[in-house]
Coordinates of C-alpha atoms in Angstrom, one line a residue:
M1 CA -63.7 73.9 22.4
Q2 CA -61.9 71.6 24.8
T3 CA -63.2 73.8 27.7
I4 CA -66.8 73.5 26.4
W5 CA -66.7 69.7 26.2
K6 CA -65.4 69.4 29.8
K7 CA -68.7 70.8 31.0
G8 CA -71.4 68.2 32.0
W9 CA -74.2 69.8 30.0
S10 CA -72.3 69.3 26.7
W11 CA -72.3 65.6 27.2
I12 CA -76.0 65.6 28.1
L13 CA -76.7 67.5 24.9
L14 CA -74.7 65.0 22.9
L15 CA -76.7 62.2 24.6
S16 CA -80.0 63.8 23.7
A17 CA -79.0 63.7 20.0
I18 CA -79.2 59.9 20.0
P19 CA -83.0 59.6 20.5
S20 CA -83.5 62.7 18.4
V21 CA -81.8 61.2 15.4
Y22 CA -83.8 58.0 15.9
I23 CA -87.1 59.9 15.9
L24 CA -86.3 62.2 13.0
H25 CA -84.4 59.7 10.7
I26 CA -87.6 58.9 8.8
Y27 CA -89.2 62.4 9.1
L28 CA -86.2 64.4 8.0
S29 CA -84.1 63.4 4.9
W30 CA -80.6 64.6 5.8
T31 CA -79.4 64.2 2.2
S32 CA -82.3 66.2 0.6
A33 CA -81.6 69.5 -1.2
S34 CA -83.8 71.5 1.2
T35 CA -82.1 70.1 4.3
I36 CA -78.5 70.6 3.0
L37 CA -79.3 74.1 1.7
G38 CA -81.1 74.9 5.0
L39 CA -78.1 73.9 7.1
I40 CA -75.8 76.0 4.9
S41 CA -78.2 79.0 5.2
C42 CA -78.3 78.5 9.0
Y43 CA -74.5 78.7 9.1
I44 CA -74.3 81.8 6.9
V45 CA -77.0 83.7 8.8
G46 CA -75.8 82.5 12.2
A47 CA -72.2 83.3 11.6
N48 CA -73.0 86.8 10.2
S49 CA -75.4 87.9 12.9
K50 CA -74.7 91.6 13.5
E51 CA -78.1 92.8 14.7
K52 CA -79.7 92.0 18.0
G53 CA -79.7 88.3 18.5
W54 CA -81.6 85.7 20.6
V55 CA -80.4 83.3 23.3
R56 CA -83.1 82.9 26.0
E57 CA -85.8 83.2 23.2
Y58 CA -84.5 80.0 21.6
A59 CA -84.6 78.2 24.9
L60 CA -88.2 79.4 25.5
L61 CA -89.3 78.3 22.0
A62 CA -87.7 74.9 22.6
I63 CA -89.6 74.4 25.9
V64 CA -92.9 75.5 24.3
A65 CA -92.4 73.1 21.4
L66 CA -91.4 70.2 23.7
L67 CA -94.5 70.8 25.9
L68 CA -96.7 70.8 22.8
T69 CA -95.0 67.6 21.6
L70 CA -96.3 65.8 24.7
F71 CA -99.9 66.5 23.8
I72 CA -99.9 66.8 19.9
P73 CA -98.4 63.6 18.3
V74 CA -96.7 65.1 15.3
K75 CA -93.0 64.8 14.4
T76 CA -92.9 68.4 13.2
L77 CA -93.1 69.7 16.8
Y78 CA -90.3 67.5 17.9
F79 CA -88.2 68.6 14.9
F80 CA -88.7 72.3 15.9
S81 CA -88.0 71.6 19.6
W82 CA -84.8 69.8 18.8
S83 CA -83.8 72.6 16.4
F84 CA -84.5 75.3 18.9
T85 CA -82.4 73.5 21.5
V86 CA -79.5 73.3 19.1
L87 CA -79.8 77.0 18.3
F88 CA -79.9 77.9 22.0
F89 CA -76.7 76.1 22.7
W90 CA -75.1 77.5 19.6
A91 CA -76.0 81.0 20.6
M92 CA -74.9 80.4 24.2
V93 CA -71.4 79.2 23.1
T94 CA -70.7 81.6 20.2
G95 CA -73.0 84.6 21.0
P96 CA -76.6 85.6 20.3
K97 CA -78.0 84.4 16.9
S98 CA -80.3 86.2 14.5
P99 CA -84.1 85.4 14.7
L100 CA -83.8 85.1 10.9
L101 CA -82.9 81.5 11.7
L102 CA -86.6 80.9 12.4
P103 CA -87.9 81.2 8.8
I104 CA -84.9 79.1 7.6
L105 CA -86.0 76.3 9.9
F106 CA -89.5 76.5 8.6
F107 CA -88.5 76.5 4.9
M108 CA -86.2 73.5 5.3
S109 CA -88.7 71.5 7.3
P110 CA -90.7 68.7 5.7
I111 CA -93.9 70.4 6.8
F112 CA -93.2 73.3 4.5
Q113 CA -92.7 70.9 1.6
F114 CA -96.0 69.3 2.5
V115 CA -97.8 72.6 2.5
V116 CA -96.3 73.6 -0.9
Q117 CA -97.1 70.2 -2.4
V118 CA -100.7 69.9 -1.2
F119 CA -102.0 73.4 -0.8
S120 CA -100.4 74.8 -3.9
F121 CA -102.7 72.8 -6.2
P122 CA -105.1 75.8 -6.9
I123 CA -102.1 78.0 -7.5
R124 CA -100.8 75.4 -10.1
L125 CA -104.2 75.4 -11.9
Q126 CA -104.1 79.2 -12.0
L127 CA -100.5 79.3 -13.3
S128 CA -101.6 76.8 -16.0
S129 CA -104.4 79.1 -17.0
W130 CA -102.2 82.2 -17.1
A131 CA -99.4 80.4 -18.9
G132 CA -102.0 79.1 -21.4
S133 CA -103.4 82.6 -22.0
I134 CA -99.9 83.9 -22.8
L135 CA -98.9 81.0 -25.0
K136 CA -102.1 81.1 -27.0
H137 CA -100.7 84.3 -28.6
L138 CA -97.5 82.4 -29.6
I139 CA -98.7 78.8 -30.4
K140 CA -101.6 77.9 -32.6
D141 CA -102.1 74.3 -31.6
L142 CA -102.0 74.9 -27.8
K143 CA -104.3 73.0 -25.5
V144 CA -104.9 73.7 -21.8
E145 CA -106.8 71.2 -19.6
G146 CA -106.5 71.5 -15.9
N147 CA -102.9 71.5 -15.0
V148 CA -101.8 70.0 -18.4
I149 CA -100.6 72.1 -21.3
S150 CA -100.0 70.5 -24.7
N151 CA -97.8 72.0 -27.4
S152 CA -98.1 70.0 -30.7
G153 CA -98.3 66.7 -28.9
A154 CA -95.8 67.5 -26.2
E155 CA -97.6 67.4 -22.8
F156 CA -96.4 69.3 -19.8
S157 CA -98.1 68.6 -16.4
I158 CA -97.8 71.5 -14.1
D159 CA -97.3 69.5 -10.9
E160 CA -95.3 70.5 -7.8
V161 CA -92.1 69.4 -9.6
C162 CA -92.7 71.5 -12.7
M163 CA -93.8 74.3 -10.5
G164 CA -90.3 74.1 -9.0
L165 CA -90.8 72.9 -5.5
N166 CA -87.0 72.8 -4.9
M167 CA -86.7 76.2 -6.6
V168 CA -89.3 77.6 -4.2
V169 CA -87.3 76.4 -1.3
V170 CA -84.1 77.6 -2.7
S171 CA -85.5 81.1 -3.5
L172 CA -87.0 81.5 0.0
L173 CA -83.7 80.4 1.7
L174 CA -81.8 82.7 -0.6
G175 CA -84.2 85.5 0.4
V176 CA -83.3 85.1 4.0
V177 CA -79.6 84.9 3.3
I178 CA -79.6 88.0 1.1
W179 CA -81.5 90.0 3.7
S180 CA -79.0 88.9 6.4
L181 CA -76.0 89.8 4.2
G182 CA -77.6 93.1 3.3
A183 CA -78.0 93.8 7.1
R184 CA -74.3 93.0 7.7
F185 CA -73.0 95.3 4.9
Q186 CA -75.2 98.1 6.1
R187 CA -74.6 97.3 9.8
K188 CA -78.3 98.1 10.3
S189 CA -81.4 95.9 10.1
P190 CA -85.1 96.4 11.0
P191 CA -86.4 93.7 13.4
L192 CA -88.5 90.8 12.1
H193 CA -91.8 92.4 13.4
H194 CA -91.2 95.6 11.4
L195 CA -93.1 96.3 8.2
P196 CA -90.0 96.3 5.8
F197 CA -89.2 92.7 6.6
W198 CA -92.8 91.5 5.9
L199 CA -93.0 93.6 2.7
Y200 CA -89.7 92.0 1.6
F201 CA -91.1 88.5 2.0
L202 CA -94.4 89.5 0.4
I203 CA -92.5 90.7 -2.7
L204 CA -90.4 87.5 -2.5
M205 CA -93.6 85.4 -2.8
V206 CA -94.8 87.5 -5.7
C207 CA -91.4 87.0 -7.4
N208 CA -91.8 83.2 -6.9
V209 CA -95.1 83.3 -8.7
V210 CA -93.7 85.4 -11.5
M211 CA -90.6 83.1 -11.7
N212 CA -92.7 80.0 -12.1
L213 CA -95.1 81.5 -14.6
F214 CA -92.4 82.6 -17.0
R215 CA -90.5 79.3 -16.4
I216 CA -93.6 77.4 -17.4
V217 CA -94.1 79.6 -20.5
A218 CA -90.4 79.1 -21.6
I219 CA -90.5 75.3 -20.9
V220 CA -93.7 74.8 -23.0
L221 CA -92.6 77.3 -25.7
F222 CA -89.2 75.6 -26.3
K223 CA -90.5 72.1 -25.5
S224 CA -87.9 71.6 -22.8
M225 CA -88.7 68.2 -21.4
P226 CA -87.7 67.3 -17.8
G227 CA -84.2 65.9 -17.6
T228 CA -82.8 68.0 -20.4
W229 CA -80.0 70.5 -19.9
H230 CA -82.1 73.4 -21.3
H231 CA -85.0 72.5 -18.9
E232 CA -82.6 73.0 -16.0
A233 CA -81.1 76.1 -17.6
I234 CA -84.5 77.7 -17.9
G235 CA -85.1 77.1 -14.2
L236 CA -81.7 78.6 -13.2
I237 CA -82.1 81.7 -15.4
S238 CA -85.7 82.3 -14.1
L239 CA -84.4 82.0 -10.5
L240 CA -81.6 84.5 -11.2
V241 CA -83.7 87.1 -13.2
Y242 CA -87.0 87.0 -11.3
V243 CA -85.8 86.3 -7.7
V244 CA -82.1 86.8 -7.0
L245 CA -81.5 90.1 -8.7
P246 CA -84.7 91.8 -7.4
L247 CA -83.9 90.6 -3.9
I248 CA -80.3 91.9 -4.0
W249 CA -81.6 95.3 -5.1
M250 CA -84.2 95.4 -2.3
A251 CA -81.9 94.2 0.4
R252 CA -79.1 96.7 -0.6
F253 CA -81.2 99.8 -1.2
R254 CA -84.0 99.4 1.4
K255 CA -84.1 102.2 4.0
P256 CA -82.4 100.8 7.1
T257 CA -83.2 101.6 10.7
N258 CA -80.9 101.5 13.7
S259 CA -80.3 98.1 15.3
V260 CA -79.2 97.1 18.7
A261 CA -75.7 95.6 18.8
S262 CA -75.3 92.0 20.0
K263 CA -74.4 91.5 23.6
S264 CA -72.3 88.9 25.1
S265 CA -74.2 85.8 26.0
P266 CA -74.8 85.1 29.7
T267 CA -74.3 81.6 31.1
H268 CA -77.6 79.9 31.6
H269 CA -76.6 77.2 34.2
A270 CA -80.1 75.8 34.9
L271 CA -81.1 75.7 31.2
N272 CA -77.8 74.2 30.2
Y273 CA -78.7 71.0 32.1
A274 CA -82.5 71.1 32.1
L275 CA -83.2 71.6 28.4
P276 CA -81.3 68.6 27.0
L277 CA -82.6 66.4 29.9
F278 CA -86.2 67.6 29.0
L279 CA -85.4 66.8 25.4
I280 CA -84.4 63.2 26.3
L281 CA -87.5 62.7 28.5
V282 CA -89.8 63.9 25.7
A283 CA -87.9 61.7 23.2
V284 CA -88.6 58.6 25.3
K285 CA -92.3 59.6 25.5
V286 CA -92.5 60.1 21.7
I287 CA -90.8 56.7 21.1
Q288 CA -93.2 54.9 23.5
R289 CA -96.2 56.6 21.8
D290 CA -95.0 55.6 18.3
Q291 CA -94.7 51.9 19.5
Q292 CA -98.2 51.8 20.8
A293 CA -100.8 50.2 18.6
S294 CA -103.2 52.6 17.0
I295 CA -107.0 52.1 17.7
P296 CA -108.5 49.9 14.9
N297 CA -111.0 51.5 12.6
P298 CA -114.5 50.4 13.8
L299 CA -115.6 50.1 10.2
S300 CA -112.9 47.5 9.4
S301 CA -115.0 44.8 11.1
K302 CA -118.1 45.6 8.9
S303 CA -119.0 44.2 5.5
F304 CA -120.4 46.3 2.7
E305 CA -122.5 44.8 0.0
G306 CA -120.7 44.3 -3.3
Y307 CA -117.2 45.0 -1.9
Q308 CA -114.4 43.0 -0.5
V309 CA -113.2 44.9 2.6
N310 CA -109.7 45.1 4.0
S311 CA -108.2 47.2 6.8
V312 CA -104.9 49.0 6.0
N313 CA -102.8 50.4 8.9
N314 CA -105.9 50.5 11.2
T315 CA -107.0 53.9 9.8
T316 CA -107.8 53.1 6.1
L317 CA -110.5 50.9 4.6
E318 CA -109.8 49.2 1.2
L319 CA -112.9 48.3 -0.7
M320 CA -112.5 46.2 -3.9
D321 CA -114.9 45.0 -6.5
Q322 CA -114.5 44.0 -10.2
L323 CA -114.8 47.6 -11.3
S324 CA -112.9 49.7 -8.8
L325 CA -110.5 50.1 -5.9
V326 CA -111.8 52.4 -3.2
Y327 CA -109.8 53.8 -0.2
V328 CA -111.5 55.5 2.7
K329 CA -108.7 57.2 4.7
A330 CA -109.5 58.7 8.1
N331 CA -108.2 62.2 8.9
P332 CA -108.2 62.0 12.7
N333 CA -106.8 65.5 13.4
W334 CA -107.0 68.8 11.5
Y335 CA -103.3 69.4 12.1
Q336 CA -102.0 66.1 10.7
A337 CA -100.9 65.3 7.1
D338 CA -103.7 63.6 5.1
H339 CA -103.1 60.6 2.9
N340 CA -104.1 62.3 -0.4
P341 CA -103.3 60.6 -3.7
Q342 CA -100.7 63.2 -4.6
I343 CA -98.5 61.7 -1.9
C344 CA -99.6 58.1 -1.4
W345 CA -99.9 56.9 -5.0
K346 CA -96.5 58.5 -5.7
A347 CA -95.0 56.5 -2.8
S348 CA -96.3 53.4 -4.5
G349 CA -94.3 54.2 -7.7
Y350 CA -97.1 55.8 -9.7
V351 CA -96.9 59.2 -11.5
L352 CA -100.0 61.2 -10.9
G353 CA -100.8 63.8 -13.6
D354 CA -103.5 65.4 -15.7
I355 CA -105.2 66.6 -12.5
K356 CA -108.3 68.7 -13.0
Y357 CA -111.7 69.5 -11.5
V358 CA -114.6 67.4 -12.7
S359 CA -118.2 66.8 -11.9
I360 CA -119.4 63.2 -11.6
N361 CA -123.0 62.5 -10.9
G362 CA -123.5 66.2 -10.2
K363 CA -120.8 66.3 -7.5
K364 CA -117.4 67.9 -7.8
C365 CA -114.1 66.0 -7.3
Y366 CA -110.5 65.9 -8.3
Q367 CA -109.6 63.6 -11.2
G368 CA -106.1 62.5 -12.2
V369 CA -104.3 59.8 -14.3
L370 CA -102.0 57.3 -12.6
K371 CA -99.1 56.0 -14.7
K372 CA -96.5 53.3 -13.9
G373 CA -94.7 51.9 -16.9
A374 CA -97.4 50.8 -19.3
E375 CA -100.0 50.7 -16.6
L376 CA -102.7 53.4 -16.7
M377 CA -105.5 54.1 -14.2
Y378 CA -107.9 56.9 -13.5
T379 CA -108.5 58.1 -10.0
V380 CA -110.9 60.6 -8.3
W381 CA -110.9 61.9 -4.7
W382 CA -112.7 64.3 -2.3
Y383 CA -113.1 64.8 1.4
S384 CA -116.3 63.9 3.3
N385 CA -117.6 63.5 6.8
K386 CA -121.1 62.3 5.8
K387 CA -122.5 65.8 6.5
D388 CA -120.2 67.9 4.3
R389 CA -118.2 67.2 1.2
T390 CA -115.4 69.4 0.0
L391 CA -112.2 69.5 -2.2
S392 CA -110.5 72.2 -0.1
Q393 CA -107.8 71.3 2.4
F394 CA -108.4 74.6 4.2
E395 CA -112.2 73.9 4.5
W396 CA -112.1 70.4 6.0
R397 CA -109.3 71.3 8.4
W398 CA -111.1 74.5 9.5
K399 CA -114.4 72.6 10.0
Q400 CA -112.8 69.8 11.9
F401 CA -110.9 72.4 14.0
T402 CA -114.2 74.1 14.9
G403 CA -115.9 70.9 16.0
A404 CA -117.2 69.2 12.9
P405 CA -117.1 65.4 12.7
P406 CA -113.8 64.0 11.4
F407 CA -113.4 63.9 7.6
N408 CA -112.4 61.0 5.5
L409 CA -110.5 61.1 2.2
I410 CA -112.4 59.2 -0.4
N411 CA -110.3 57.9 -3.3
I412 CA -111.8 55.8 -6.1
T413 CA -109.6 54.3 -8.8
V414 CA -110.6 52.4 -12.0
K415 CA -108.8 51.1 -15.1
R416 CA -111.1 52.8 -17.6
E417 CA -112.2 56.4 -17.5
A418 CA -115.6 55.4 -18.6
D419 CA -116.1 53.4 -15.4
L420 CA -115.6 56.3 -13.1
Q421 CA -119.3 57.4 -13.0
A422 CA -120.6 53.9 -12.2
A423 CA -117.9 53.3 -9.6
C424 CA -118.7 56.6 -7.8
L425 CA -122.4 56.0 -8.0
K426 CA -122.0 52.5 -6.4
F427 CA -119.9 53.9 -3.6
E428 CA -122.4 56.7 -2.8
Q429 CA -125.0 54.1 -2.2
V430 CA -123.1 52.7 0.9
K431 CA -125.0 54.6 3.6
E432 CA -122.4 53.8 6.4
L433 CA -119.8 55.9 4.5
N434 CA -121.9 58.7 3.0

């Protein structure tokens, strides 16, 4: 190791870590379960690489991600470019590393948690329906409404926590580690682009759905409230029975194919210096871009009859009257995270539950209940660009990607559920926003 740190490129790499940590300190929580488990999984898989590994490929991925970072202003791309750079130098120093590190990076990244949190809502509704169908044969006084299941007065909201967001991350990381260890024991492993690997992960996703379904059934059946030891025990047993054991069986008994042995890593003199320098230059560009003021929302200077108007963070309009609080949040790009209530209201200390599809004034929208201590509010939301209205994350992103006008997230909140219809009707009369 002393010989390594005598080389100039190692100090440049260390220097590049300073702006990288500055950029990622808000984006990536270093103490979160997904980050810690992801780092452990990276070490296990990287240290046990016996199949053909990558060196130049990681450098190429880092360069591509860095170039994209210059043009697409998202922290996710910088996270991946920084990660690929670290993997390249790790592989260069200790030998080629398995491409299995790629799915680990994705599963531990905040973008994966965002995808699961936001895009899994239809899955949670379907899981609630399936669980309700099973439990109706076991419980007489069972009620299922949206993502809420009630058992004799005990309510269980099937949100991303109850669905087991951390358990989904854990199971996927375990899936990669088990596949890697199975390859080591057999000394053979099919490459990532071969069918067995994708079938393995397809079955892993099915196991996740089954695990969460029976976990929900058991939690409701035994009235295991969050925070109790039996609630956590049910989760661990479900993970073991429906994910870990099937994956061990598949990884151990799958039909192997011959692999190519790892070769010694060549010395990439040009990349050793160029890649960390490029990382520093891009980091400076990203920091400068973050410090630039965003373009004010042109609607923030307008007045709307019956509302008091405020501009929030230059991209969000806040409309207030005696009846409701309305947020009109711009979604400038299809690839960026939107400010949906499942994230923003929780960041304000509220618990969002009882989410369901409703029809108000003949138009579909999401409805949920916001709770914070004794405070109780009712909120609805949808996506609109004046021309189209949708509830689907996939639909508005696809339409915006294919050239449709930018969508806005419309979020209306009232204190009484009976006021939702009047509040929505009043907002829909504002022609500039509809």
